[in-house]
CSV table of C-alpha atoms and ligand atoms in Angstrom, one decimal:
chain,number,residue,atom,x,y,z
A,1,MET,CA,31.6,-46.9,-16.3
A,2,ALA,CA,29.6,-46.3,-13.1
A,3,GLY,CA,30.5,-49.8,-12.0
A,4,LEU,CA,34.1,-48.7,-11.5
A,5,VAL,CA,33.1,-46.1,-8.9
A,6,VAL,CA,30.4,-48.3,-7.3
A,7,GLU,CA,32.9,-51.1,-6.9
A,8,ARG,CA,35.5,-48.7,-5.4
A,9,VAL,CA,33.1,-47.3,-2.9
A,10,LEU,CA,31.7,-50.7,-1.8
A,11,HIS,CA,35.3,-52.0,-1.4
A,12,HIS,CA,36.2,-49.0,0.5
A,13,LEU,CA,33.3,-49.2,2.9
A,14,SER,CA,33.7,-53.0,3.5
A,15,THR,CA,37.4,-52.9,4.1
A,16,LEU,CA,37.5,-49.6,6.1
A,17,PRO,CA,38.2,-51.0,9.5
A,18,ASP,CA,41.3,-52.7,8.2
A,19,GLN,CA,42.7,-49.8,6.2
A,20,PRO,CA,45.2,-47.2,7.6
A,21,ILE,CA,43.3,-44.1,8.6
A,22,GLY,CA,45.2,-41.9,6.2
A,23,ARG,CA,47.5,-39.0,6.4
A,24,TYR,CA,48.1,-35.5,5.1
A,25,ALA,CA,50.8,-34.6,2.6
A,26,SER,CA,52.7,-31.3,2.3
A,27,ARG,CA,51.3,-28.6,0.1
A,28,ALA,CA,54.4,-28.9,-2.1
A,29,THR,CA,53.9,-32.6,-2.7
A,30,LEU,CA,50.2,-32.1,-3.6
A,31,GLU,CA,51.0,-29.1,-5.8
A,32,GLY,CA,53.5,-31.3,-7.6
A,33,MET,CA,50.9,-34.0,-8.1
A,34,LEU,CA,47.7,-32.1,-8.8
A,35,ARG,CA,48.4,-28.6,-10.1
A,36,GLU,CA,47.5,-28.4,-13.7
A,37,PRO,CA,45.2,-26.5,-16.1
A,38,PRO,CA,41.9,-28.2,-16.9
A,39,PRO,CA,42.7,-30.8,-19.6
A,40,GLU,CA,41.4,-29.7,-23.0
A,41,GLN,CA,40.5,-33.2,-24.0
A,42,GLY,CA,38.8,-35.8,-21.9
A,43,GLN,CA,40.3,-39.2,-21.0
A,44,SER,CA,39.1,-42.6,-19.8
A,45,LEU,CA,37.5,-42.8,-16.4
A,46,ASP,CA,39.9,-45.7,-15.7
A,47,ALA,CA,42.9,-43.4,-16.1
A,48,VAL,CA,41.3,-40.7,-13.9
A,49,LEU,CA,40.4,-43.1,-11.2
A,50,ALA,CA,44.0,-44.4,-11.2
A,51,ARG,CA,45.0,-40.9,-10.2
A,52,PHE,CA,42.3,-40.8,-7.6
A,53,ASP,CA,43.7,-44.0,-6.2
A,54,ALA,CA,47.3,-42.9,-6.3
A,55,GLN,CA,47.2,-39.2,-5.5
A,56,ILE,CA,43.9,-38.2,-3.8
A,57,ALA,CA,42.6,-41.1,-1.6
A,58,PRO,CA,46.0,-41.9,0.1
A,59,ASN,CA,46.5,-38.2,1.0
A,60,ALA,CA,43.3,-37.7,3.0
A,61,CYS,CA,42.1,-39.2,6.2
A,62,HIS,CA,39.1,-41.6,6.5
A,63,VAL,CA,37.1,-39.8,9.1
A,64,SER,CA,34.6,-42.6,9.0
A,65,HIS,CA,37.2,-45.1,10.1
A,66,PRO,CA,36.2,-46.8,13.4
A,67,ARG,CA,39.4,-45.6,15.1
A,68,PHE,CA,39.0,-41.9,14.0
A,69,LEU,CA,37.9,-40.5,17.3
A,70,ALA,CA,38.8,-36.9,16.9
A,71,PHE,CA,36.6,-33.8,16.7
A,72,VAL,CA,33.1,-35.0,15.9
A,73,PRO,CA,33.5,-37.7,13.2
A,74,GLY,CA,31.0,-38.8,10.7
A,75,ALA,CA,30.4,-42.4,9.6
A,76,PRO,CA,27.6,-43.0,7.1
A,77,THR,CA,26.0,-46.4,6.5
A,78,LEU,CA,25.8,-47.9,3.0
A,79,ALA,CA,22.1,-47.1,3.0
A,80,SER,CA,22.6,-43.4,3.6
A,81,VAL,CA,25.4,-43.3,1.0
A,82,LEU,CA,23.0,-44.8,-1.5
A,83,GLY,CA,20.4,-42.2,-0.6
A,84,ASP,CA,23.0,-39.5,-1.3
A,85,TRP,CA,23.9,-41.1,-4.7
A,86,LEU,CA,20.2,-41.3,-5.7
A,87,CYS,CA,19.9,-37.6,-4.8
A,88,ALA,CA,22.9,-36.6,-6.9
A,89,GLY,CA,21.9,-38.8,-9.8
A,90,HIS,CA,18.4,-37.4,-10.0
A,91,ASN,CA,19.5,-33.9,-9.2
A,92,PHE,CA,16.2,-32.9,-7.8
A,93,PHE,CA,15.8,-29.2,-7.1
A,94,ALA,CA,14.6,-29.3,-3.5
A,95,GLY,CA,13.8,-25.5,-3.3
A,96,VAL,CA,10.2,-25.2,-4.5
A,97,TRP,CA,7.1,-27.4,-4.4
A,98,LEU,CA,6.4,-26.8,-8.1
A,99,GLU,CA,9.6,-28.7,-9.1
A,100,SER,CA,9.9,-31.2,-6.3
A,101,SER,CA,6.7,-31.7,-4.4
A,102,ALA,CA,7.5,-35.2,-3.2
A,103,CYS,CA,11.0,-34.1,-2.1
A,104,ALA,CA,9.5,-31.3,0.0
A,105,GLN,CA,7.0,-33.8,1.4
A,106,VAL,CA,9.8,-36.1,2.4
A,107,GLU,CA,11.7,-33.2,4.0
A,108,LEU,CA,8.6,-32.3,5.9
A,109,VAL,CA,8.3,-35.9,7.1
A,110,VAL,CA,12.0,-36.1,8.1
A,111,LEU,CA,11.8,-32.8,10.0
A,112,ASP,CA,8.7,-34.0,11.9
A,113,TRP,CA,10.6,-37.2,12.8
A,114,PHE,CA,13.3,-35.1,14.3
A,115,ARG,CA,10.7,-32.8,16.0
A,116,ASP,CA,9.0,-35.8,17.5
A,117,MET,CA,12.3,-37.4,18.7
A,118,LEU,CA,13.0,-34.2,20.6
A,119,GLY,CA,9.4,-33.8,21.8
A,120,MET,CA,8.9,-30.4,20.3
A,121,PRO,CA,5.3,-29.1,19.5
A,122,ALA,CA,3.4,-29.4,16.3
A,123,SER,CA,4.0,-25.7,15.5
A,124,THR,CA,7.6,-26.5,14.9
A,125,GLY,CA,9.1,-26.1,11.4
A,126,GLY,CA,12.5,-26.4,10.1
A,127,ILE,CA,15.0,-26.7,7.3
A,128,LEU,CA,17.8,-29.2,6.4
A,129,THR,CA,21.1,-27.3,6.0
A,130,SER,CA,24.7,-28.0,4.9
A,131,GLY,CA,25.6,-28.5,8.6
A,132,GLY,CA,25.5,-27.2,12.1
A,133,SER,CA,27.2,-23.9,11.3
A,134,GLU,CA,24.6,-23.0,8.7
A,135,ALA,CA,21.8,-24.1,11.0
A,136,ASN,CA,23.2,-21.9,13.9
A,137,LEU,CA,23.5,-18.9,11.5
A,138,THR,CA,20.0,-19.4,10.2
A,139,ALA,CA,18.7,-19.5,13.8
A,140,LEU,CA,20.3,-16.2,14.6
A,141,VAL,CA,19.0,-14.6,11.4
A,142,VAL,CA,15.4,-15.7,12.3
A,143,ALA,CA,15.7,-14.5,15.9
A,144,ARG,CA,17.3,-11.2,14.8
A,145,ASP,CA,14.5,-10.6,12.3
A,146,ARG,CA,12.1,-10.2,15.2
A,147,LEU,CA,14.1,-7.2,16.5
A,148,PRO,CA,13.1,-3.6,15.6
A,149,PHE,CA,15.8,-2.1,13.3
A,150,ALA,CA,16.3,0.9,15.5
A,151,ASP,CA,17.3,-1.2,18.5
A,152,ARG,CA,19.6,-3.7,16.9
A,153,GLY,CA,22.7,-2.1,18.3
A,154,ARG,CA,21.4,-2.7,21.9
A,155,PHE,CA,20.6,-6.4,21.7
A,156,VAL,CA,22.8,-8.8,23.6
A,157,LEU,CA,23.6,-12.5,22.9
A,158,TYR,CA,24.7,-14.9,25.7
A,159,ALA,CA,26.6,-18.1,25.3
A,160,SER,CA,28.8,-20.2,27.5
A,161,ARG,CA,32.6,-20.2,27.2
A,162,GLU,CA,32.2,-23.7,25.8
A,163,ARG,CA,30.0,-22.7,22.8
A,164,HIS,CA,31.0,-23.9,19.4
A,165,SER,CA,32.9,-21.3,17.2
A,166,SER,CA,30.1,-21.3,14.7
A,167,ILE,CA,28.1,-19.2,17.2
A,168,ASP,CA,30.8,-16.5,17.1
A,169,ARG,CA,30.9,-16.6,13.4
A,170,ALA,CA,27.1,-16.4,13.2
A,171,ALA,CA,27.0,-13.5,15.6
A,172,ASN,CA,29.5,-11.7,13.4
A,173,VAL,CA,27.5,-12.4,10.3
A,174,VAL,CA,24.3,-11.1,11.7
A,175,GLY,CA,26.1,-7.9,12.6
A,176,LEU,CA,26.6,-8.1,16.4
A,177,SER,CA,29.6,-6.2,17.6
A,178,PRO,CA,31.9,-8.0,20.1
A,179,ALA,CA,30.3,-5.7,22.8
A,180,GLN,CA,27.0,-7.4,22.2
A,181,VAL,CA,28.2,-10.9,23.0
A,182,ARG,CA,28.6,-12.1,26.6
A,183,LEU,CA,30.5,-15.3,27.4
A,184,VAL,CA,29.0,-16.8,30.5
A,185,GLU,CA,31.1,-18.8,33.0
A,186,ILE,CA,30.9,-22.5,33.3
A,187,ASP,CA,30.7,-24.8,36.3
A,188,ALA,CA,33.1,-27.6,37.3
A,189,ALA,CA,31.2,-29.9,34.8
A,190,HIS,CA,31.7,-27.4,32.0
A,191,ARG,CA,28.0,-26.5,32.0
A,192,LEU,CA,26.8,-22.9,31.7
A,193,ASP,CA,26.7,-21.3,35.1
A,194,VAL,CA,23.1,-20.0,35.4
A,195,ALA,CA,23.9,-17.7,38.4
A,196,ASP,CA,26.5,-15.9,36.3
A,197,LEU,CA,24.1,-15.7,33.4
A,198,ARG,CA,21.5,-14.1,35.7
A,199,ARG,CA,24.0,-11.5,36.9
A,200,ARG,CA,25.0,-10.6,33.4
A,201,ILE,CA,21.4,-10.2,32.2
A,202,ALA,CA,20.6,-8.0,35.2
A,203,THR,CA,23.7,-5.8,34.6
A,204,ASP,CA,22.9,-5.4,30.9
A,205,ARG,CA,19.3,-4.5,31.6
A,206,ALA,CA,20.5,-1.9,34.2
A,207,ALA,CA,22.8,-0.5,31.5
A,208,GLY,CA,19.8,0.0,29.1
A,209,LEU,CA,20.8,-3.0,26.9
A,210,LEU,CA,18.3,-5.6,25.7
A,211,PRO,CA,19.0,-9.2,26.5
A,212,TRP,CA,18.0,-11.0,23.3
A,213,LEU,CA,19.2,-14.5,22.8
A,214,LEU,CA,20.9,-17.3,24.8
A,215,VAL,CA,22.7,-20.2,23.1
A,216,GLY,CA,22.6,-23.3,25.3
A,217,ASN,CA,24.8,-26.3,24.6
A,218,ALA,CA,23.0,-29.7,24.1
A,219,GLY,CA,26.4,-31.4,24.0
A,220,THR,CA,29.5,-29.2,23.8
A,221,THR,CA,32.2,-30.1,21.3
A,222,SER,CA,35.1,-30.2,23.8
A,223,THR,CA,33.6,-32.3,26.6
A,224,GLY,CA,30.1,-33.3,25.6
A,225,ALA,CA,28.7,-31.2,28.5
A,226,VAL,CA,25.0,-30.5,28.5
A,227,ASP,CA,23.9,-27.2,29.9
A,228,PRO,CA,21.1,-27.2,32.5
A,229,LEU,CA,18.5,-26.9,29.7
A,230,GLY,CA,15.4,-26.8,31.9
A,231,ASP,CA,16.8,-24.0,34.0
A,232,LEU,CA,17.8,-22.1,30.9
A,233,ALA,CA,14.3,-22.5,29.4
A,234,ASP,CA,12.8,-21.2,32.7
A,235,LEU,CA,15.1,-18.2,32.7
A,236,CYS,CA,14.5,-17.4,29.0
A,237,ARG,CA,10.7,-17.7,29.5
A,238,ASP,CA,10.9,-15.3,32.5
A,239,GLU,CA,13.2,-12.8,30.8
A,240,GLY,CA,11.6,-13.0,27.3
A,241,ILE,CA,14.9,-14.2,25.8
A,242,TRP,CA,15.1,-16.4,22.7
A,243,LEU,CA,16.5,-19.8,23.6
A,244,HIS,CA,18.6,-21.3,20.9
A,245,LEU,CA,20.1,-24.7,21.6
A,246,ASP,CA,23.2,-26.0,19.8
A,247,GLY,CA,22.6,-29.8,19.6
A,248,ALA,CA,24.7,-30.3,16.5
A,249,TYR,CA,26.7,-33.0,18.2
A,250,GLY,CA,24.5,-34.1,21.2
A,251,TRP,CA,20.9,-34.1,20.0
A,252,ALA,CA,20.8,-37.8,18.8
A,253,ALA,CA,21.3,-38.8,22.5
A,254,VAL,CA,17.5,-38.4,22.8
A,255,LEU,CA,17.2,-41.7,21.1
A,256,ASP,CA,18.6,-43.4,24.2
A,257,PRO,CA,16.5,-43.4,27.5
A,258,GLU,CA,19.5,-42.2,29.6
A,259,GLY,CA,20.5,-39.7,26.9
A,260,ARG,CA,16.9,-38.4,26.8
A,261,ARG,CA,17.1,-37.7,30.6
A,262,THR,CA,20.4,-35.9,30.2
A,263,LEU,CA,18.8,-33.7,27.6
A,264,ALA,CA,15.6,-33.0,29.6
A,265,GLY,CA,14.3,-29.6,28.6
A,266,VAL,CA,15.6,-29.7,25.0
A,267,GLU,CA,12.0,-29.7,23.8
A,268,ARG,CA,11.5,-26.2,25.3
A,269,ALA,CA,13.9,-24.5,22.9
A,270,ASP,CA,12.8,-21.7,20.6
A,271,SER,CA,15.2,-23.1,18.0
A,272,ILE,CA,17.6,-26.0,17.9
A,273,THR,CA,20.5,-27.1,15.7
A,274,LEU,CA,21.0,-30.8,14.9
A,275,ASP,CA,23.6,-32.4,12.7
A,276,PRO,CA,22.4,-35.7,11.2
A,277,HIS,CA,25.9,-36.0,9.6
A,278,LYS,CA,27.3,-36.5,13.0
A,279,TRP,CA,25.6,-39.1,15.2
A,280,LEU,CA,22.8,-40.1,12.8
A,281,ALA,CA,25.3,-41.8,10.4
A,282,GLN,CA,24.6,-39.7,7.4
A,283,PRO,CA,27.2,-38.6,4.8
A,284,PHE,CA,28.3,-35.0,4.8
A,285,GLU,CA,26.5,-32.6,4.4
A,286,ILE,CA,23.3,-32.5,6.4
A,287,GLY,CA,22.5,-30.3,9.3
A,288,CYS,CA,19.1,-29.2,10.5
A,289,LEU,CA,17.4,-26.2,12.2
A,290,LEU,CA,14.1,-26.6,14.0
A,291,VAL,CA,12.2,-23.5,15.0
A,292,ARG,CA,9.4,-23.8,17.6
A,293,ASP,CA,7.2,-21.3,15.6
A,294,GLY,CA,7.8,-22.7,12.2
A,295,SER,CA,6.0,-19.8,10.5
A,296,LEU,CA,9.0,-17.6,11.4
A,297,LEU,CA,11.1,-19.3,8.8
A,298,PRO,CA,9.2,-18.1,5.7
A,299,ALA,CA,8.4,-14.9,7.5
A,300,THR,CA,12.1,-14.2,7.6
A,301,PHE,CA,13.3,-15.6,4.3
A,302,ALA,CA,10.5,-15.8,1.7
A,303,ILE,CA,11.0,-13.4,-1.3
A,304,ARG,CA,9.1,-13.8,-4.6
A,305,PRO,CA,11.0,-12.1,-7.5
A,306,ASP,CA,9.3,-11.9,-10.9
A,307,TYR,CA,11.2,-14.8,-12.4
A,308,LEU,CA,9.9,-17.1,-9.6
A,309,LEU,CA,6.2,-16.0,-9.7
A,310,ASP,CA,5.2,-19.5,-11.0
A,311,THR,CA,6.7,-21.1,-7.9
A,312,ALA,CA,4.4,-19.3,-5.4
A,313,PRO,CA,3.2,-22.2,-3.1
A,314,GLU,CA,-0.4,-22.9,-2.3
A,315,ILE,CA,-1.4,-22.5,1.3
A,316,ASP,CA,-0.5,-26.1,2.2
A,317,GLN,CA,2.6,-26.4,0.1
A,318,VAL,CA,6.2,-25.6,1.3
A,319,ASN,CA,9.0,-24.1,-0.6
A,320,PHE,CA,12.1,-24.9,1.4
A,321,ALA,CA,13.9,-22.2,-0.5
A,322,ASP,CA,11.7,-19.8,1.6
A,323,HIS,CA,13.1,-21.3,4.8
A,324,SER,CA,16.8,-20.2,4.6
A,325,ILE,CA,19.3,-18.5,2.4
A,326,ALA,CA,19.8,-21.1,-0.4
A,327,LEU,CA,17.6,-21.1,-3.4
A,328,THR,CA,19.1,-24.1,-5.2
A,329,ARG,CA,19.4,-26.9,-2.7
A,330,ARG,CA,19.8,-30.7,-2.9
A,331,PHE,CA,17.3,-33.2,-1.7
A,332,ARG,CA,19.1,-33.9,1.6
A,333,ALA,CA,16.2,-35.5,3.3
A,334,LEU,CA,16.4,-38.5,0.9
A,335,LYS,CA,19.4,-40.1,2.6
A,336,VAL,CA,17.8,-39.9,6.0
A,337,TRP,CA,14.5,-41.2,4.8
A,338,LEU,CA,16.1,-44.0,2.8
A,339,SER,CA,18.4,-45.2,5.6
A,340,MET,CA,15.6,-45.0,8.1
A,341,GLN,CA,13.4,-47.1,5.9
A,342,VAL,CA,16.1,-49.7,5.2
A,343,LEU,CA,17.6,-49.9,8.8
A,344,GLY,CA,14.7,-48.9,11.0
A,345,LEU,CA,14.8,-46.4,13.9
A,346,THR,CA,15.9,-49.2,16.3
A,347,TRP,CA,19.2,-49.4,14.5
A,348,PHE,CA,19.8,-45.7,15.1
A,349,ARG,CA,18.7,-46.0,18.7
A,350,GLN,CA,21.1,-48.9,19.3
A,351,ASN,CA,24.0,-47.0,17.8
A,352,VAL,CA,23.5,-44.1,20.1
A,353,THR,CA,23.2,-46.4,23.2
A,354,ARG,CA,26.3,-48.3,22.1
A,355,CYS,CA,28.3,-45.1,21.6
A,356,LEU,CA,27.3,-43.8,25.1
A,357,ALA,CA,28.5,-47.2,26.5
A,358,LEU,CA,31.7,-47.0,24.5
A,359,ALA,CA,32.6,-43.6,26.1
A,360,ARG,CA,32.0,-45.1,29.6
A,361,TYR,CA,34.1,-48.1,28.6
A,362,ALA,CA,36.9,-45.9,27.2
A,363,GLU,CA,37.0,-43.9,30.5
A,364,GLY,CA,37.6,-47.1,32.4
A,365,ALA,CA,40.2,-48.4,30.0
A,366,LEU,CA,42.0,-45.0,30.1
A,367,VAL,CA,42.1,-45.1,33.9
A,368,ARG,CA,43.4,-48.7,33.9
A,369,ALA,CA,46.1,-47.7,31.4
A,370,GLY,CA,47.2,-44.9,33.8
A,371,PHE,CA,45.8,-41.9,32.0
A,372,GLU,CA,44.5,-39.0,33.9
A,373,ILE,CA,40.8,-38.3,33.3
A,374,LEU,CA,40.2,-34.5,32.8
A,375,SER,CA,36.5,-34.8,31.9
A,376,PRO,CA,34.6,-38.1,32.5
A,377,ALA,CA,32.4,-39.5,29.9
A,378,SER,CA,29.7,-37.0,29.1
A,379,LEU,CA,27.3,-38.1,26.3
A,380,SER,CA,29.9,-39.9,24.2
A,381,VAL,CA,33.0,-37.7,24.8
A,382,VAL,CA,35.8,-38.4,27.3
A,383,CYS,CA,38.8,-36.1,27.9
A,384,PHE,CA,42.1,-37.2,29.4
A,385,ARG,CA,45.8,-36.8,29.3
A,386,ALA,CA,49.0,-38.6,29.8
A,387,ALA,CA,50.3,-37.7,33.2
A,388,TYR,CA,53.9,-36.8,32.8
A,389,ALA,CA,55.9,-35.3,35.7
A,390,GLY,CA,57.0,-31.9,34.8
A,391,ALA,CA,56.0,-28.2,34.3
A,392,ASP,CA,52.6,-27.5,32.9
A,393,ALA,CA,53.9,-26.3,29.5
A,394,ALA,CA,56.0,-29.4,29.1
A,395,VAL,CA,53.1,-31.7,29.9
A,396,ASP,CA,50.9,-29.9,27.5
A,397,ARG,CA,53.5,-30.1,24.8
A,398,ALA,CA,54.0,-33.8,25.5
A,399,ASN,CA,50.3,-34.5,25.1
A,400,LEU,CA,50.1,-32.6,21.8
A,401,ASP,CA,53.1,-34.7,20.6
A,402,LEU,CA,51.3,-37.8,21.8
A,403,ALA,CA,48.2,-36.9,19.6
A,404,GLU,CA,50.5,-36.3,16.7
A,405,ALA,CA,52.3,-39.6,17.2
A,406,VAL,CA,49.0,-41.4,17.3
A,407,ARG,CA,48.0,-39.7,14.0
A,408,ARG,CA,51.3,-40.6,12.4
A,409,SER,CA,50.8,-44.2,13.2
A,410,GLN,CA,47.7,-44.2,11.0
A,411,GLU,CA,46.2,-46.8,13.3
A,412,ALA,CA,44.0,-44.2,15.1
A,413,PHE,CA,43.3,-40.5,14.9
A,414,ILE,CA,42.8,-38.4,18.0
A,415,ALA,CA,43.0,-34.6,18.7
A,416,SER,CA,43.2,-32.3,21.6
A,417,THR,CA,41.3,-29.5,23.2
A,418,ARG,CA,41.8,-27.4,26.3
A,419,ILE,CA,40.2,-27.9,29.7
A,420,GLY,CA,40.8,-25.2,32.3
A,421,GLY,CA,43.6,-23.9,30.1
A,422,ARG,CA,45.4,-27.3,30.0
A,423,VAL,CA,45.8,-29.5,26.9
A,424,ALA,CA,43.5,-32.4,27.0
A,425,LEU,CA,43.2,-35.3,24.6
A,426,ARG,CA,39.7,-36.3,23.6
A,427,LEU,CA,37.8,-39.3,22.2
A,428,CYS,CA,34.4,-38.9,20.7
A,429,PHE,CA,32.2,-41.9,19.8
A,430,VAL,CA,29.5,-41.6,17.1
A,431,ASN,CA,30.7,-44.2,14.7
A,432,TRP,CA,28.5,-47.3,14.3
A,433,GLN,CA,31.6,-49.4,13.4
A,434,THR,CA,33.7,-48.6,16.4
A,435,THR,CA,34.0,-51.6,18.8
A,436,VAL,CA,35.3,-52.3,22.3
A,437,ALA,CA,38.3,-53.9,20.6
A,438,ASP,CA,39.0,-50.6,18.8
A,439,VAL,CA,38.9,-48.7,22.1
A,440,ASP,CA,41.3,-51.2,23.6
A,441,ARG,CA,43.6,-50.9,20.6
A,442,VAL,CA,43.6,-47.1,20.7
A,443,VAL,CA,44.2,-46.9,24.5
A,444,GLY,CA,47.0,-49.6,24.1
A,445,LEU,CA,48.6,-47.6,21.3
A,446,MET,CA,48.5,-44.4,23.3
A,447,ARG,CA,50.0,-46.1,26.4
A,448,ARG,CA,52.9,-47.5,24.3
A,449,LEU,CA,53.6,-44.2,22.5
A,450,ALA,CA,53.2,-42.2,25.8
A,451,ASP,CA,55.8,-44.4,27.5
A,452,GLU,CA,58.2,-44.1,24.5
A,453,MET,CA,57.8,-40.4,24.6
A,454,LYS,CA,58.2,-40.0,28.4
A,455,SER,CA,61.9,-39.7,28.5
A,456,ASP,CA,61.8,-37.3,25.6
A,457,ALA,CA,59.3,-35.0,27.2
A,458,LEU,CA,61.3,-34.8,30.4
A,459,ALA,CA,64.6,-34.3,28.6
A,460,ARG,CA,63.1,-31.2,26.9
A,461,GLU,CA,61.9,-29.6,30.1
B,501,PLP,C1,28.3,-28.3,19.1
B,501,PLP,C2,28.6,-28.0,17.6
B,501,PLP,N1,28.0,-27.0,17.0
B,501,PLP,C3,28.2,-26.7,15.7
B,501,PLP,C4,29.0,-27.4,15.0
B,501,PLP,C5,29.3,-27.1,13.5
B,501,PLP,O1,28.7,-28.0,12.7
B,501,PLP,P1,29.2,-28.2,11.2
B,501,PLP,O2,30.6,-28.7,11.3
B,501,PLP,O3,28.2,-29.3,10.7
B,501,PLP,O4,29.0,-26.9,10.5
B,501,PLP,C6,29.8,-28.5,15.6
B,501,PLP,C7,30.7,-29.3,14.8
B,501,PLP,O5,31.4,-30.1,15.3
B,501,PLP,C8,29.5,-28.8,16.9
B,501,PLP,O6,30.2,-29.8,17.5
């Protein structure tokens, strides 16, 4: 029985570059196909898989496809998928040492790998999470836990205008009012403007508020910009502010010598979010939070109710359930550990270096094809647009239409963002299967579609 699923997955992974990327269907269509009460009696897996093949798989996109270049994609290797399968099949309970000591040990090892890649000190501890959003939230909870209850209404969080939305969500969840969040200006390269930050901190102190936490970007989602991390670390040290870095997308660039230089200062964070399910080729879901003073994690989260008395760890044991909000948690470290053992770190280094080069190559190919670059390759993101003659709104609309036309082709998948208020199209390279030929194909496709749409866009002006 299992063979049916294994065969499907192996076939899927080995043919992925030649498959259409996929599409979405209307809610009405999917309701018609899939709405039903749970069947009272079971049926053969064959029959159920036939429905998976006909109704589910074709109506979803393959974000691991080498020409899926929107958002921040994810593209696991077979080794990491196998690690995930082993994890699900064994159903280890990776919450407490008593039940899964070796799983906790592997998680400790994997966290230390990440710590060492970033160059953080031995005091660093961490937790593997569902993703970057949970890691960012966990960081804010840990940092907030240090604050006296009486003053919590006066603490202020700073983040650049380019922060990821999970920061806003986390700020809300930890109970900050909008008046306690400052959005700092950015410079021409979309990096946090340190002078504006200094001004805002001084203004807040003068008003009797308590500057508390700064979120720096180690690779923004929109443009791949890296904030001046060393300057931010200096300022946070001088001002006594907690420095949290969001490296969910960009952190893996430390595996490349040039990327490491771009991320100089990352090792000085009080806490940092990383997403192995982005650029470390792991299947969803695996994020990670590292905290410079690792003892703060259990200090924030550990609770020992009566029914868990037996699970109290010895001094040198770690209950990862004490490091964040989840008690029951899967053995996420296994897929990283297994794929690192099978492929070796060099494979991951080369993938990062290749993706950085692909972004630079894409920038050149876009210029040659007549696209306007709005943000040059930064880490592995490049932003651009088709330059139509016409009013701003019409050009914005035409570029949104272009992205939609690319998606409809199912040959490639791209999406938009805004840069300086204008619609920009965006390519993000993290996929180990994406090649130069894929870049040429996507750029060629966009050029052809943009030319076809040109007359349309102008006609609607
Ligand atoms: C910079 C950044 N931070 C946080 C996140 C959220 O991570 P996740 O989607 O894993 O929750 C993302 C997702 O793209 C991101 O790019």
